[in-house]
Every structure is written in C-alpha cells, then in structure tokens.
CSV table of C-alpha atoms in Angstrom, one decimal:
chain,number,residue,atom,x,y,z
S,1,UNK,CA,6.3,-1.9,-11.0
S,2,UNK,CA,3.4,-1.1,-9.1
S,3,UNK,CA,3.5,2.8,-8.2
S,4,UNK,CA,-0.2,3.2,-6.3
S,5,UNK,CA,-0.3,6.9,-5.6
S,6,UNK,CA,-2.3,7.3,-8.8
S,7,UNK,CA,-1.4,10.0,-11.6
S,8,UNK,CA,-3.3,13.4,-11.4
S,9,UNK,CA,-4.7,16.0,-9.3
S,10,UNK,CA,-6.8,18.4,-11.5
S,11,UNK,CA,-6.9,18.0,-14.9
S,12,UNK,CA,-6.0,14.5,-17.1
S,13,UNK,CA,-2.7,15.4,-18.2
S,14,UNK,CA,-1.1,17.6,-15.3
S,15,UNK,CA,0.6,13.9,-13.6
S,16,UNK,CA,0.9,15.6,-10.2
S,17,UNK,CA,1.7,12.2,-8.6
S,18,UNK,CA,3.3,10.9,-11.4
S,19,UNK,CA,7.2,8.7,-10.2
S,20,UNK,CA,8.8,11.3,-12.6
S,21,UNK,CA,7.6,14.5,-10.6
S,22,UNK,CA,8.6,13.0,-7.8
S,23,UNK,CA,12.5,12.1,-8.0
S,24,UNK,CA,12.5,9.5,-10.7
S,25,UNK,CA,14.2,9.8,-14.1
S,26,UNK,CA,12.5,6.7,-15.7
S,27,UNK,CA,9.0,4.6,-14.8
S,28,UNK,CA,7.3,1.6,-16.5
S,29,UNK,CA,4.6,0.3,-14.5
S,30,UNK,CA,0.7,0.6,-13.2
S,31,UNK,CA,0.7,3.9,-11.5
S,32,UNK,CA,-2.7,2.3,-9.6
S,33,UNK,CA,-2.8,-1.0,-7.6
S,34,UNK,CA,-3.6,-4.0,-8.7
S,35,UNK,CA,-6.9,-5.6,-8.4
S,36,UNK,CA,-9.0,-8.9,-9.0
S,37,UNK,CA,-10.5,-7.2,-11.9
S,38,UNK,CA,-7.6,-6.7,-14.1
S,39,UNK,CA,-7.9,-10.1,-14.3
S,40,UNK,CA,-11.8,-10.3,-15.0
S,41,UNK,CA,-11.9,-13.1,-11.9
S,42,UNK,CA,-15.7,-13.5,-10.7
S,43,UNK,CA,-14.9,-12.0,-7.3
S,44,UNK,CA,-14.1,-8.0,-8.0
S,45,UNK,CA,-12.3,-6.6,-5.3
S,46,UNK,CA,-12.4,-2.6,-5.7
S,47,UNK,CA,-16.3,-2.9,-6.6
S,48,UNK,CA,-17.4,-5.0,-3.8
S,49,UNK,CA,-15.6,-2.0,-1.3
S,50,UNK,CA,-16.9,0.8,-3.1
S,51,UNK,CA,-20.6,-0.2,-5.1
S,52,UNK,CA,-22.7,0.1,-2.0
S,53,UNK,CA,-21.2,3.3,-0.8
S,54,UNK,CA,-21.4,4.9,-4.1
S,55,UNK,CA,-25.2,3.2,-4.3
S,56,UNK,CA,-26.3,5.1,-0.5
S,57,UNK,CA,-24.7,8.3,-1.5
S,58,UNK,CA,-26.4,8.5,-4.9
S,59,UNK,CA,-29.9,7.9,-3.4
S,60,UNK,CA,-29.0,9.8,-0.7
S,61,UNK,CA,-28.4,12.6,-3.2
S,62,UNK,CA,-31.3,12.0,-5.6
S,63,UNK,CA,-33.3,12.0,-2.0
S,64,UNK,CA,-32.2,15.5,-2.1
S,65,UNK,CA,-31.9,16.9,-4.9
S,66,UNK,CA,-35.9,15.5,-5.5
S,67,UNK,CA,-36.9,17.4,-2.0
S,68,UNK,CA,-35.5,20.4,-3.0
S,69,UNK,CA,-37.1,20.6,-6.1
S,70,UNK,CA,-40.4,20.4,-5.0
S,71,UNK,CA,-39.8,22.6,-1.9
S,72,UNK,CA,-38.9,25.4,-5.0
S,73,UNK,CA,-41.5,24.8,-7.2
S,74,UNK,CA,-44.2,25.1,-4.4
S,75,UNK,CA,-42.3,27.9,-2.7
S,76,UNK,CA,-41.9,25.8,0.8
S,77,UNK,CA,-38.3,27.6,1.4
S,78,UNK,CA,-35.8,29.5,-0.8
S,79,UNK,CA,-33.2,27.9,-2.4
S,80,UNK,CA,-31.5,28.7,-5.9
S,81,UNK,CA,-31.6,26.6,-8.6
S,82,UNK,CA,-27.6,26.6,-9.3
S,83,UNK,CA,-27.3,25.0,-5.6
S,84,UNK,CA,-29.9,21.9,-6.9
S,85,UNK,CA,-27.8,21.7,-10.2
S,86,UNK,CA,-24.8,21.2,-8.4
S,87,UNK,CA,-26.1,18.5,-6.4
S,88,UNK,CA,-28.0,16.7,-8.7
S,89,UNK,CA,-24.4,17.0,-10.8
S,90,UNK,CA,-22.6,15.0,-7.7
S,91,UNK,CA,-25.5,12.8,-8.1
S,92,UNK,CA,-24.6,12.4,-11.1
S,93,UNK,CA,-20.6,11.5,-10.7
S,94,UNK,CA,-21.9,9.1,-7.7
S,95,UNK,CA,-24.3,7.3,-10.1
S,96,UNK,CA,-21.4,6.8,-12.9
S,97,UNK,CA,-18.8,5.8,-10.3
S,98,UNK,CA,-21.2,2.8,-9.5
S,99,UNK,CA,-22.1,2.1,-12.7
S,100,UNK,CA,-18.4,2.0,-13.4
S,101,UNK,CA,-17.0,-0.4,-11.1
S,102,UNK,CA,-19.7,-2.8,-12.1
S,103,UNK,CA,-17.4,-3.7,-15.0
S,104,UNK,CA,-15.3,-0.5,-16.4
S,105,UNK,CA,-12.6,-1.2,-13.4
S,106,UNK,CA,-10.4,-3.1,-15.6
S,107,UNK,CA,-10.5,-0.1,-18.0
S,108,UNK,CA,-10.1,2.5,-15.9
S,109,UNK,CA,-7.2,1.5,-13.4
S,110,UNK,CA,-5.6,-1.7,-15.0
S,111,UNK,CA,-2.8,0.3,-17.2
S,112,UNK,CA,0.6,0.3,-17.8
S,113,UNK,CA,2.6,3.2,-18.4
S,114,UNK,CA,6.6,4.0,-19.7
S,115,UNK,CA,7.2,7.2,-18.3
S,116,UNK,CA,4.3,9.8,-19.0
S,117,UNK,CA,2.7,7.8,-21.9
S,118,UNK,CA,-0.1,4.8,-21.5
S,119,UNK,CA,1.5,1.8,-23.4
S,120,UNK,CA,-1.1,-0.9,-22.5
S,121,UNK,CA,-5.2,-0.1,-21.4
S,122,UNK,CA,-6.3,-2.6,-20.2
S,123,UNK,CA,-2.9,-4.7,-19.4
S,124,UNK,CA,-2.2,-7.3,-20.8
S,125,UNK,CA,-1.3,-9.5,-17.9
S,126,UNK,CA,0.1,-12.5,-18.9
S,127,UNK,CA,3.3,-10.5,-20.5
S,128,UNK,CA,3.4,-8.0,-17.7
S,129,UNK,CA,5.7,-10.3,-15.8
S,130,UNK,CA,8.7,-11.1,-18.8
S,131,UNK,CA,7.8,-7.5,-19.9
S,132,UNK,CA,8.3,-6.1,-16.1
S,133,UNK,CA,11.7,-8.0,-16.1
S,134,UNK,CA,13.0,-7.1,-19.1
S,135,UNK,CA,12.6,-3.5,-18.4
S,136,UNK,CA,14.6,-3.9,-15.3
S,137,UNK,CA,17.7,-5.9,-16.7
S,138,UNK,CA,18.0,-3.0,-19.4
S,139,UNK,CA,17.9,-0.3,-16.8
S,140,UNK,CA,20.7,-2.0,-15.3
S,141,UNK,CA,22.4,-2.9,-18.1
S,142,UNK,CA,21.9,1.3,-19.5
S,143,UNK,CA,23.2,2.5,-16.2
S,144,UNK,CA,26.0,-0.3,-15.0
S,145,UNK,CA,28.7,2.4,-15.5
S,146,UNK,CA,27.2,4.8,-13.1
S,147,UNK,CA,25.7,5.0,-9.8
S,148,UNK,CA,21.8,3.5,-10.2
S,149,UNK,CA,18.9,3.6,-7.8
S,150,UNK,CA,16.6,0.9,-9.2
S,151,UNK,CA,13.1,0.7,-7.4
S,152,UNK,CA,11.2,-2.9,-8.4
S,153,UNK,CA,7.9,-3.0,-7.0
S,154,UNK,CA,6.7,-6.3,-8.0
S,155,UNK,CA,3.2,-7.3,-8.7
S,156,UNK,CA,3.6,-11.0,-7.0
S,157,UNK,CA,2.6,-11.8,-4.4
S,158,UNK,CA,-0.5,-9.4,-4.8
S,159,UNK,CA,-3.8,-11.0,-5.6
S,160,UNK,CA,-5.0,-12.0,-8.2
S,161,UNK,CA,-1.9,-13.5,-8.0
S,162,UNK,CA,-0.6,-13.5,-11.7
S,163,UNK,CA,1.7,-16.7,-12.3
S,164,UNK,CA,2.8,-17.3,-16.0
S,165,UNK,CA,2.0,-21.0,-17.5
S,166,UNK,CA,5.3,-21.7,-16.2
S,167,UNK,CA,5.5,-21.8,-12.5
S,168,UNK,CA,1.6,-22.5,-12.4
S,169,UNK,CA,1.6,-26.3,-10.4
S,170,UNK,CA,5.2,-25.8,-8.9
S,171,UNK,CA,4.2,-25.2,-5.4
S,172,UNK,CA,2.7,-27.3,-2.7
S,173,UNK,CA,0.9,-24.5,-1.3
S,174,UNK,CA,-1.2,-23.8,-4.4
S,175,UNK,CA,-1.2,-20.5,-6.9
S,176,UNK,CA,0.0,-18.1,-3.5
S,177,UNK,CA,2.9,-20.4,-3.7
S,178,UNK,CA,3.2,-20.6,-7.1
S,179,UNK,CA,3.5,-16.9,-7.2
S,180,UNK,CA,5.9,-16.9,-4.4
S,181,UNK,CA,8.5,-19.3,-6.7
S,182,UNK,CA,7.8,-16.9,-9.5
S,183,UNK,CA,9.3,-14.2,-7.9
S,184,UNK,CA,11.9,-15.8,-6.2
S,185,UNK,CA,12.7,-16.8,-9.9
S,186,UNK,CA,12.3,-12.9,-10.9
S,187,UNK,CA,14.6,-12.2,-7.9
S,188,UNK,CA,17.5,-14.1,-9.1
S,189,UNK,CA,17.2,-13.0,-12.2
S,190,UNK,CA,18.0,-9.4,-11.2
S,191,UNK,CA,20.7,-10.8,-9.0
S,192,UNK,CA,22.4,-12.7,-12.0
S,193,UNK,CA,22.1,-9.7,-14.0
S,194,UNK,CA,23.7,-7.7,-11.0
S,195,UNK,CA,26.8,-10.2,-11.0
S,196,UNK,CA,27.1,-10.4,-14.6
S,197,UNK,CA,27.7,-7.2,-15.3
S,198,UNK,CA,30.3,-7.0,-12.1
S,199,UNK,CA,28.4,-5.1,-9.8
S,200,UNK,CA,27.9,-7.3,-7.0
S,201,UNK,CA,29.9,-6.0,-4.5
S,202,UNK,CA,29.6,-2.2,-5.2
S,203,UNK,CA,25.4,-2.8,-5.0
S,204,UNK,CA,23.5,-2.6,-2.1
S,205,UNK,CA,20.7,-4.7,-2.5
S,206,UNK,CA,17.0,-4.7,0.1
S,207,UNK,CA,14.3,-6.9,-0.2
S,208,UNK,CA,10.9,-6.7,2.3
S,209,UNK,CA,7.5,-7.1,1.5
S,210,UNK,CA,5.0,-4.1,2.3
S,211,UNK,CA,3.1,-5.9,4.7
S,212,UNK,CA,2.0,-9.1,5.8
S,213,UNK,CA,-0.4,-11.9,4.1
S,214,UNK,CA,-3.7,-10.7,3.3
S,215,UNK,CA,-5.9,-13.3,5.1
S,216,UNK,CA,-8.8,-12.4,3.8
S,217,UNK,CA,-8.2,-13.2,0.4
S,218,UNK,CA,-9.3,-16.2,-1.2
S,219,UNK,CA,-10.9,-17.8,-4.4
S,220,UNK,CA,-14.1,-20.3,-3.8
S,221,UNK,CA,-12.2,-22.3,-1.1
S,222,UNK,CA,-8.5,-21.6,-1.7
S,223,UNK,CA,-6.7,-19.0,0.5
S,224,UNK,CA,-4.9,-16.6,-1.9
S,225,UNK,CA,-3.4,-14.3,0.8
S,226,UNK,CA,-0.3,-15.9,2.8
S,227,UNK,CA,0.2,-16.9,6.3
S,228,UNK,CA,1.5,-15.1,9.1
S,229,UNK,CA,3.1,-17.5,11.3
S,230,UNK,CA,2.8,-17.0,14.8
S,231,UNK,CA,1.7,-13.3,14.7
S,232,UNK,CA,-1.8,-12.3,14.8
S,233,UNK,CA,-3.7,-10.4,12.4
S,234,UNK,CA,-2.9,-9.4,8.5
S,235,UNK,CA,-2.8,-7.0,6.0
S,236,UNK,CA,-5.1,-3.6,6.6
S,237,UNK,CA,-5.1,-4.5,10.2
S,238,UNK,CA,-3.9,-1.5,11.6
S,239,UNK,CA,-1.5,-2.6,14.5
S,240,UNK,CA,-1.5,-6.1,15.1
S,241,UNK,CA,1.9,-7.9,14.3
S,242,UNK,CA,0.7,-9.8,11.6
S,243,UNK,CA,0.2,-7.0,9.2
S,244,UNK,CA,3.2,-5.3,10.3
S,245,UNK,CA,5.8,-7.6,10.6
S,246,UNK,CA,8.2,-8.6,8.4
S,247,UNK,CA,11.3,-9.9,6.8
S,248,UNK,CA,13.8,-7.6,5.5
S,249,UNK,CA,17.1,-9.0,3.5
S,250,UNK,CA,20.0,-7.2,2.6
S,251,UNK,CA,23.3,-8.5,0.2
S,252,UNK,CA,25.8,-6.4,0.0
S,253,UNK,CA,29.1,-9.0,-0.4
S,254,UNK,CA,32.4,-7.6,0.7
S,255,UNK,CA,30.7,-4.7,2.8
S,256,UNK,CA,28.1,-6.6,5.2
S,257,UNK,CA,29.5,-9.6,6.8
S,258,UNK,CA,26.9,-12.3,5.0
S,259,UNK,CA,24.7,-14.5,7.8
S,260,UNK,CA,23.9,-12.0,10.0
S,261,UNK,CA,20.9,-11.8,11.6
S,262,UNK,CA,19.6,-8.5,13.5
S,263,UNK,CA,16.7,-9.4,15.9
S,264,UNK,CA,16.3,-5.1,15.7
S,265,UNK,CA,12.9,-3.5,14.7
S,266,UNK,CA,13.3,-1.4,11.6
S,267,UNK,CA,11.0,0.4,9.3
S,268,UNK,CA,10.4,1.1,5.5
S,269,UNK,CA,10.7,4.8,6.5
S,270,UNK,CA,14.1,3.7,6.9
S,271,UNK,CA,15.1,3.1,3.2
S,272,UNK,CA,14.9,6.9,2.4
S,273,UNK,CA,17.7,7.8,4.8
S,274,UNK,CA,20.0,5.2,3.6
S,275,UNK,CA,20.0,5.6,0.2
S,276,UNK,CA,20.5,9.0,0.6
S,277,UNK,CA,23.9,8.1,2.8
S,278,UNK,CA,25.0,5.7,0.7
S,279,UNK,CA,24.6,8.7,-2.2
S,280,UNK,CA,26.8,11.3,0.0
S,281,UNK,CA,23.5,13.3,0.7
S,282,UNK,CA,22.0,14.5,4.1
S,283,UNK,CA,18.6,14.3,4.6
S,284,UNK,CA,16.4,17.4,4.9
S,285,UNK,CA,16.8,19.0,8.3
S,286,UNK,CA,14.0,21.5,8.1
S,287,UNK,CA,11.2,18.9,8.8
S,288,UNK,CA,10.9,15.4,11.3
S,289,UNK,CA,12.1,12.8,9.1
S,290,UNK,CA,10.9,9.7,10.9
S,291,UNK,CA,13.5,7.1,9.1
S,292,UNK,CA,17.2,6.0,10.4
S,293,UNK,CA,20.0,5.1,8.5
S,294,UNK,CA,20.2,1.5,8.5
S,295,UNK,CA,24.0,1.4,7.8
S,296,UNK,CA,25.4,1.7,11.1
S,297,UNK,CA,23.2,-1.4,12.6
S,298,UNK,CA,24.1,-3.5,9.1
S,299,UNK,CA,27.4,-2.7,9.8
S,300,UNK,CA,27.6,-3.2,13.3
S,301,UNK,CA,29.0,-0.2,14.5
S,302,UNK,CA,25.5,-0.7,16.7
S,303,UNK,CA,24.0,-3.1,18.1
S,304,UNK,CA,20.3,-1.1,19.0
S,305,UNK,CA,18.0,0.4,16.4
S,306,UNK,CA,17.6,3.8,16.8
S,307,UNK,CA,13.6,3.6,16.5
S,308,UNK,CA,12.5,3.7,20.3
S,309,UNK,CA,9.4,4.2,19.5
S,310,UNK,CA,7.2,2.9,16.3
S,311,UNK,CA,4.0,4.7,15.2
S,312,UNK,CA,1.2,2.0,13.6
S,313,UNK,CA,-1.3,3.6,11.8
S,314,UNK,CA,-4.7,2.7,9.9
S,315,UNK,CA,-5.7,4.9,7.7
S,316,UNK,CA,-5.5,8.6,9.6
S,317,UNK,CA,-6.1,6.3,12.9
S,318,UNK,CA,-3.5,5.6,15.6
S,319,UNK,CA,-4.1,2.1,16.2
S,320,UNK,CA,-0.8,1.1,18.0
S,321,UNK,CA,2.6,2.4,19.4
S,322,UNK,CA,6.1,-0.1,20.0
S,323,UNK,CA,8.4,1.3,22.4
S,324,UNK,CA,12.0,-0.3,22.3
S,325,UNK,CA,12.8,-0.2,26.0
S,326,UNK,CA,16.4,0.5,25.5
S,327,UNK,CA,17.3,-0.1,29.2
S,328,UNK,CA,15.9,-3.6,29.3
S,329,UNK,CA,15.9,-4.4,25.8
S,330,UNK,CA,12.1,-5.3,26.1
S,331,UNK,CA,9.6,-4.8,23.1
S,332,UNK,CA,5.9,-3.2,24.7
S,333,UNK,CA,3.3,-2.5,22.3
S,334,UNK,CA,-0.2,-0.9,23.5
S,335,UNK,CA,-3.3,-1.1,20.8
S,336,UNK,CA,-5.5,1.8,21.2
S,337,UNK,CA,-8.3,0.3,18.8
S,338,UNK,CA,-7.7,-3.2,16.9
S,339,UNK,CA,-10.4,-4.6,14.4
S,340,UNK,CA,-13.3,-6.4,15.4
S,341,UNK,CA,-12.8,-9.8,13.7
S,342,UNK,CA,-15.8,-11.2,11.5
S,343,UNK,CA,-17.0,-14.0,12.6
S,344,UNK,CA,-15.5,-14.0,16.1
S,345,UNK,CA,-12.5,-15.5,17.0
S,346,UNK,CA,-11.5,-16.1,13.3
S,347,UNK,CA,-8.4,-13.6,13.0
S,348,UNK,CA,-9.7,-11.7,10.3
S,349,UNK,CA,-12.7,-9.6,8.4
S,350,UNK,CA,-14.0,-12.2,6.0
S,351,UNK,CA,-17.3,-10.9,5.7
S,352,UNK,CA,-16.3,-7.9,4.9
S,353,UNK,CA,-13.2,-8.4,3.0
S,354,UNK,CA,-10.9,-5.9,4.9
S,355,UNK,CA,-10.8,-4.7,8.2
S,356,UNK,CA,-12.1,-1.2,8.3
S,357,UNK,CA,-10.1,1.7,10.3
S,358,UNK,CA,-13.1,3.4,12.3
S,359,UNK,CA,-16.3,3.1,12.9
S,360,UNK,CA,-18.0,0.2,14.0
S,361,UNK,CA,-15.7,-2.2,12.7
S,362,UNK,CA,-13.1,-1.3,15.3
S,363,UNK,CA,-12.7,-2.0,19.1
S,364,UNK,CA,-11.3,1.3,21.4
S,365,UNK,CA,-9.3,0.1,24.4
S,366,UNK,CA,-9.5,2.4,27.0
S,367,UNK,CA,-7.1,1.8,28.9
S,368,UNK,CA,-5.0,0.8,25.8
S,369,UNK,CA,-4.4,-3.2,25.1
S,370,UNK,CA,-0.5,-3.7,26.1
S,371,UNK,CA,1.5,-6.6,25.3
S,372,UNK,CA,5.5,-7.6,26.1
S,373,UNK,CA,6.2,-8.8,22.4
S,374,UNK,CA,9.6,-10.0,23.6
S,375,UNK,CA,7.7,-12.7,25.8
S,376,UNK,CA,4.2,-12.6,23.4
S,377,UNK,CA,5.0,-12.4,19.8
S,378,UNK,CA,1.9,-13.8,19.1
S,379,UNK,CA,-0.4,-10.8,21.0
S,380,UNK,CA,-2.4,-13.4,22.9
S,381,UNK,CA,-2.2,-12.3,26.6
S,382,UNK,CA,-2.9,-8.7,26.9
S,383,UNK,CA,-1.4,-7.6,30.4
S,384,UNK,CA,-2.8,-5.1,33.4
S,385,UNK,CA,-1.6,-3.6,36.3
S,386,UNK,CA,-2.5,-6.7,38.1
S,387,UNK,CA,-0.6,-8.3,36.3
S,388,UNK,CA,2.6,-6.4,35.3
S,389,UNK,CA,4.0,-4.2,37.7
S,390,UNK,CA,5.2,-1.7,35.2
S,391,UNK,CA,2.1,-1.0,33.5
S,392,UNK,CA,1.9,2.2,34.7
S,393,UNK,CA,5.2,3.3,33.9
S,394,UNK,CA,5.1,1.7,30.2
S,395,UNK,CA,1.6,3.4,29.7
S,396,UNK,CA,2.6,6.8,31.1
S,397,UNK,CA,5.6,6.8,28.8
S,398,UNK,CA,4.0,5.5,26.0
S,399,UNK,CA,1.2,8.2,26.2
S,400,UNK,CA,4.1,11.0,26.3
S,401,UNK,CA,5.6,9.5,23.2
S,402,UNK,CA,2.1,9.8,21.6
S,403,UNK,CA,1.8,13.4,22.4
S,404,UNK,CA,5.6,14.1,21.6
S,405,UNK,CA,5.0,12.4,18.4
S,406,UNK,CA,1.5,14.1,17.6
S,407,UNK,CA,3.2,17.5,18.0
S,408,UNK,CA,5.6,16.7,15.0
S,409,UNK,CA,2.2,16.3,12.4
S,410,UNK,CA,1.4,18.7,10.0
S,411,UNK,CA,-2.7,18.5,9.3
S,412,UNK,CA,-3.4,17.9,6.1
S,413,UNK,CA,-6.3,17.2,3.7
S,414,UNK,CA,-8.2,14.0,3.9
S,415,UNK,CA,-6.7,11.9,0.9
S,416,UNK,CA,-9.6,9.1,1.9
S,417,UNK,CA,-12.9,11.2,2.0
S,418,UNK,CA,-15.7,10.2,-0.3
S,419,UNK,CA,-15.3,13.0,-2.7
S,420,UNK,CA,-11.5,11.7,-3.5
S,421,UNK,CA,-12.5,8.4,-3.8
S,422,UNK,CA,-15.3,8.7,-6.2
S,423,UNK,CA,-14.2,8.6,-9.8
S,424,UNK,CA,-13.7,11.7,-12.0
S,425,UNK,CA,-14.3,11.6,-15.8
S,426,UNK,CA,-11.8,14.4,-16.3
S,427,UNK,CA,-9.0,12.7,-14.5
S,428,UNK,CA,-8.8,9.5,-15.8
S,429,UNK,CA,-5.6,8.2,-17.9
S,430,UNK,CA,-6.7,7.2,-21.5
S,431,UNK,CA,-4.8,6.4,-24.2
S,432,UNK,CA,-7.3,6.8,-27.1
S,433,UNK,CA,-10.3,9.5,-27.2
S,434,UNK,CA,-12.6,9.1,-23.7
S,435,UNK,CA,-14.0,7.2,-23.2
S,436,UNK,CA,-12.5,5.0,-25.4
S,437,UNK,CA,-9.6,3.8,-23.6
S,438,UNK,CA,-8.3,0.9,-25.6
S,439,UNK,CA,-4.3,0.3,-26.8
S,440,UNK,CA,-1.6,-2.2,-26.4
S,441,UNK,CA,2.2,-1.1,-27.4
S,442,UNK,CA,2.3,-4.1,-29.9
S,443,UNK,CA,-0.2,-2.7,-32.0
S,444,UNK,CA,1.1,0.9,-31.3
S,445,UNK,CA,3.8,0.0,-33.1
C-alpha cells in the first residue's frame, strides 16, 4: 500500500528509504502519498501547498543572483563567480520545482512499485484497488505455512478518495462513504482469505486509521474528509483530539476474549513492540523506545495502559502533552500552541487547506491551554487555577514530563526544510529514460 517515506537519498537508484532496506522482504505499493493529482481532479493538492513558496524563493533568488551580478561587473564588492553560479543553479531547481507541480505531479509521485522496480508511472488508479488486493491474498496465500507479518496500508479513505464503479452510489454520506464501504469490503476480503486458509485463530489481526478526518477537504461543495464526532479539530492539527483520536480493533479468536472494549489510551508506537513479542524478540534496549506491548492490556493481565504520558507533535513542534493520572484515573491534556482556525470559529484551516505547525498560523498558550478529557472530550472549556484547584500540580508535573521527555531526543537534521522539499532531477524514480517516465506493467509485458 501506501509507503510515504519516499525512495532515495542521493542518487536515483541508491532506495535509502526504500520498505526493503528497512525490514521488509516484499513491497508493492506507492512509496509517496497520495494526492488529488494522481487523479488529475481540478483542485491539486501538493501544488497549491508548495507553488507559491517555490514562486518567492525563485524571485527571491533571481533577486540575488541579478544584484550580485551587477555588483561584480561594476566592481561594487568582491564576490566570485562560482558562488553566483551556484545560486543562480538553486534558482534554477526552485524554478523547475514550480514549473513542475503545475502539472508534472502526477508523473513524478503517482507510481507504483513491486519491490525495487516501477511497474506503473503514472498509476493507473482505477485497477490499483483489485490489483492492491490481489497482491495481498497471494502473500497470504505464499506464506500460510509460516509465520507472516503482512502490513496493508490502504489507499481509502485518503482523498481523492478512489471508489471503483462498484461501490460508487452505495453510501448515504456521498463518495467519503462510498469509500468507507469499499474498504470495509477490502477488509473482509482479507479476513475471509485469513479463515479460509485456517489461520484465524493463530493470526493476530489490528486495524486503526492514522489519524482523524481531514476536515479541510472537499470537492466544489461536498466534504471529502470525514467527521470527527464530538472531538475538536482534524487531521494536521497538531494536538487537538480530533486529529489524534481514534479507533483501534483487534480479532484475535480463541486468544482475546471477543467484545471487549478498553477505554485505555494507546499509540501506533505501540504496534512495533507487539509484533516483536508476539515474534519471541525483545526490543532494542540501547535506545528509548517510546511504544508498549499491547498484549498484557488485550489480555487483561492489566487493566491501565502503561503510556502515562503521550507526546503530540506537529511537525518538529510540541503542540500537546496527555498525562494518564494513574492515581485518579483522570485524562489532562495541556496545548502549548493549537492552530488558528480560518475563518474563526470554523474548526479548521479552510483557506489554507491545512493547518500549518509554526508561524503565524499557530496560537502559543503561555500558560499552556489544559483540559480534563475525562469530563471534556470535546476540548471546549479550557480550565485555570481559578477554576481547578490542581492546576498547579497538573502543570508542574506535566512540564517535568516535558523536560524528562526532551532529554531522551536525539537532534537530528531537518527532514522538512525547503531545500528537502524542493524537487531533485537526479532523485526521481523513472521507469523509462528522464524525463520520460511513462510504463504500465500490462504493456511491460
């Protein structure tokens, strides 16, 4: 399915992020994300984040390079000529990154790959579905006899939403529901297959979505992106519970006691250390691993969660902390910056698409915004000392966590800086000879 860390780090072939130099024996999938212009919809998605910034930084650059031209020519202040070549070169890249994603996008990062080779550029969507099944029934059909990790990560229920002619007009809720019966469907499919071939009760099987609905999306006047319920907030928002919370379901018959439901907060983090103990491993013991073992609270040999504390970033940005008050049993959470909703009051960035991490497009509570999700799911009364008498004790704590927690990070480089997002010639994927970047696997073969 969808692997989103991208493919290379330094040349077009080296597949540095690559699933398969990363723990995996076998991939088919996008190894990029999937965006509104892989369908060729009128409303692009990556270009209307990324065109004006690549626009201002390649004036800014021509600005430049222009100025320091004519300061050398009429000898206003030294500078050498490789140092103006270089810039005018970045000018360059900024210039054909903009050109790009006003209509290359679909080219460039709507591919599908089977292990290291490019087997469809573009994609051809309306078989990626059947095609994205199939390939999981035969990995479980080539590996029933042995102990499997299979990894779907599905393309529904991510805009543009991609429904086959099938489900398209099942739903009352429009194409998000239609795509949200298509994968249901896809689900059970992979179940069936599961029970077929006798594996049911010696498979553990987790479902959970990434994230919640992305409220921002829509198509003329239909809303493409979910609902969140009572919780406030969506997808990209940082800390608010709307974007962070949500449903996890596990099957495993004859091992978990079916019908249970744990009112626990858990993480994604938490999948890594479980698989590993249900594969007789230990996790690594040289670094913090910030995931649990969900096996002793699906079991219930305990009845707490073991995360007392729960880390919310944006981006690089702490936006929010949980602490699991294990005495009490209540659920605080303090925002240190939450996005500034556009237009007011609406629950979301519309007019800009996404909420942004920083800048002026977030809000910086000093002293942080703290809530009691166990009485206020929905994040709508913020409380103060006035008002709660422990807010001084829940802040004090919280802000130890914090610097407990920030203790335990290793800096690293800045993955979302403007040079790494800019795109580079000599790393993209192609299939043919660049730029040229054409094939489907039917006519391959």
């Amino acid at each position: 399915g969808k692997w989103h860390m991208g493919v290379n780090c330094k040349t077009r072939h080296d597949h540095c992020h690559h699933p398969l130099n990363h723990g995996f024996d076998y991939f088919y999938g996008m190894p990029f994300t999937l965006l509104n212009e892989c369908q060729g919809t009128d409303d692009p998605e990556l270009a209307k984040s990324l065109q004006d910034t690549y626009w201002f930084y390649t004036q800014m650059i021509i600005l430049a390079v222009f100025t320091l031209v004519i300061g050398k020519l009429a000898n206003l202040f030294p500078v050498k000529w490789k140092i103006i070549i270089c810039l005018a070169i970045c000018g360059l890249l900024h210039f054909i990154s903009w050109f790009s994603s006003c209509g290359f996008t679909k080219y460039w990062n709507c591919i599908l790959m089977r292990n290291h080779d490019i087997i469809e550029q573009p994609m051809n969507l309306q078989k990626t579905t059947s095609n994205m099944l199939k390939e999981a029934v035969t990995f479980i059909e080539r590996n029933k006899h042995r102990p499997f990790l299979l990894f779907v990560s599905l393309l529904h229920v991510h805009t543009p939403l991609i429904t086959t002619e099938k489900f398209q007009g099942r739903s009352r809720h429009g194409l998000y529901g239609d795509n949200v019966e298509e994968m249901d469907w896809m689900v059970g499919r992979l179940l069936h297959v599961i029970d077929k071939e006798d594996l049911r009760n010696t498979t553990f099987v987790y479902f959970a979505s990434d994230h919640g609905g992305f409220l921002e999306a829509h198509r003329g006047n239909s809303q493409l992106g979910g609902w969140n319920g009572v919780y406030k907030g969506g997808k990209g928002m940082g800390g608010w519970e709307g974007g962070i919370r949500v449903p996890g379901i596990v099957r495993w018959p004859g091992v978990l006691p079916a019908g249970t439901v744990i009112d626990e907060p858990t993480s994604l983090m938490d999948i890594y250390p479980t698989v590993v103990q249900l594969a007789g491993g230990t996790v690594p013991q040289d670094r913090v691993v910030d995931g649990h073992t969900l096996l002793p609270l699906l079991r219930g040999t305990v009845q707490l969660s073991r995360h007392e504390f729960l880390f919310h970033y944006c981006g690089a940005f702490l936006h929010a902390v949980r602490w699991h008050q294990k005495d009490s049993g209540t659920i605080w959470k303090a925002h240190y910056a939450t996005p500034v909703f556009q237009p007011e009051g609406s629950g979301a960035c519309f007019r800009r698409g996404i909420c942004p991490c920083s800048g002026d497009g977030v809000t910086r509570h000093d002293p942080p915004l703290l809530f009691s999700l166990s009485q206020d799911p929905s994040e709508a009364n913020p409380l103060s000392a006035d008002t709660e008498p422990l807010f001084a004790t829940v802040m004090g704590r919280i802000r130890r966590a914090v610097e407990e927690h920030r203790e335990t990070l290793t800096p690293v480089p800045q993955q979302l800086s403007p040079y790494n997002n800019i795109w580079k010639p000599w790393l993209q994927p192609c299939c043919g000879m660049f730029p040229f970047c054409w094939c489907h696997e039917e006519n391959n073969k």
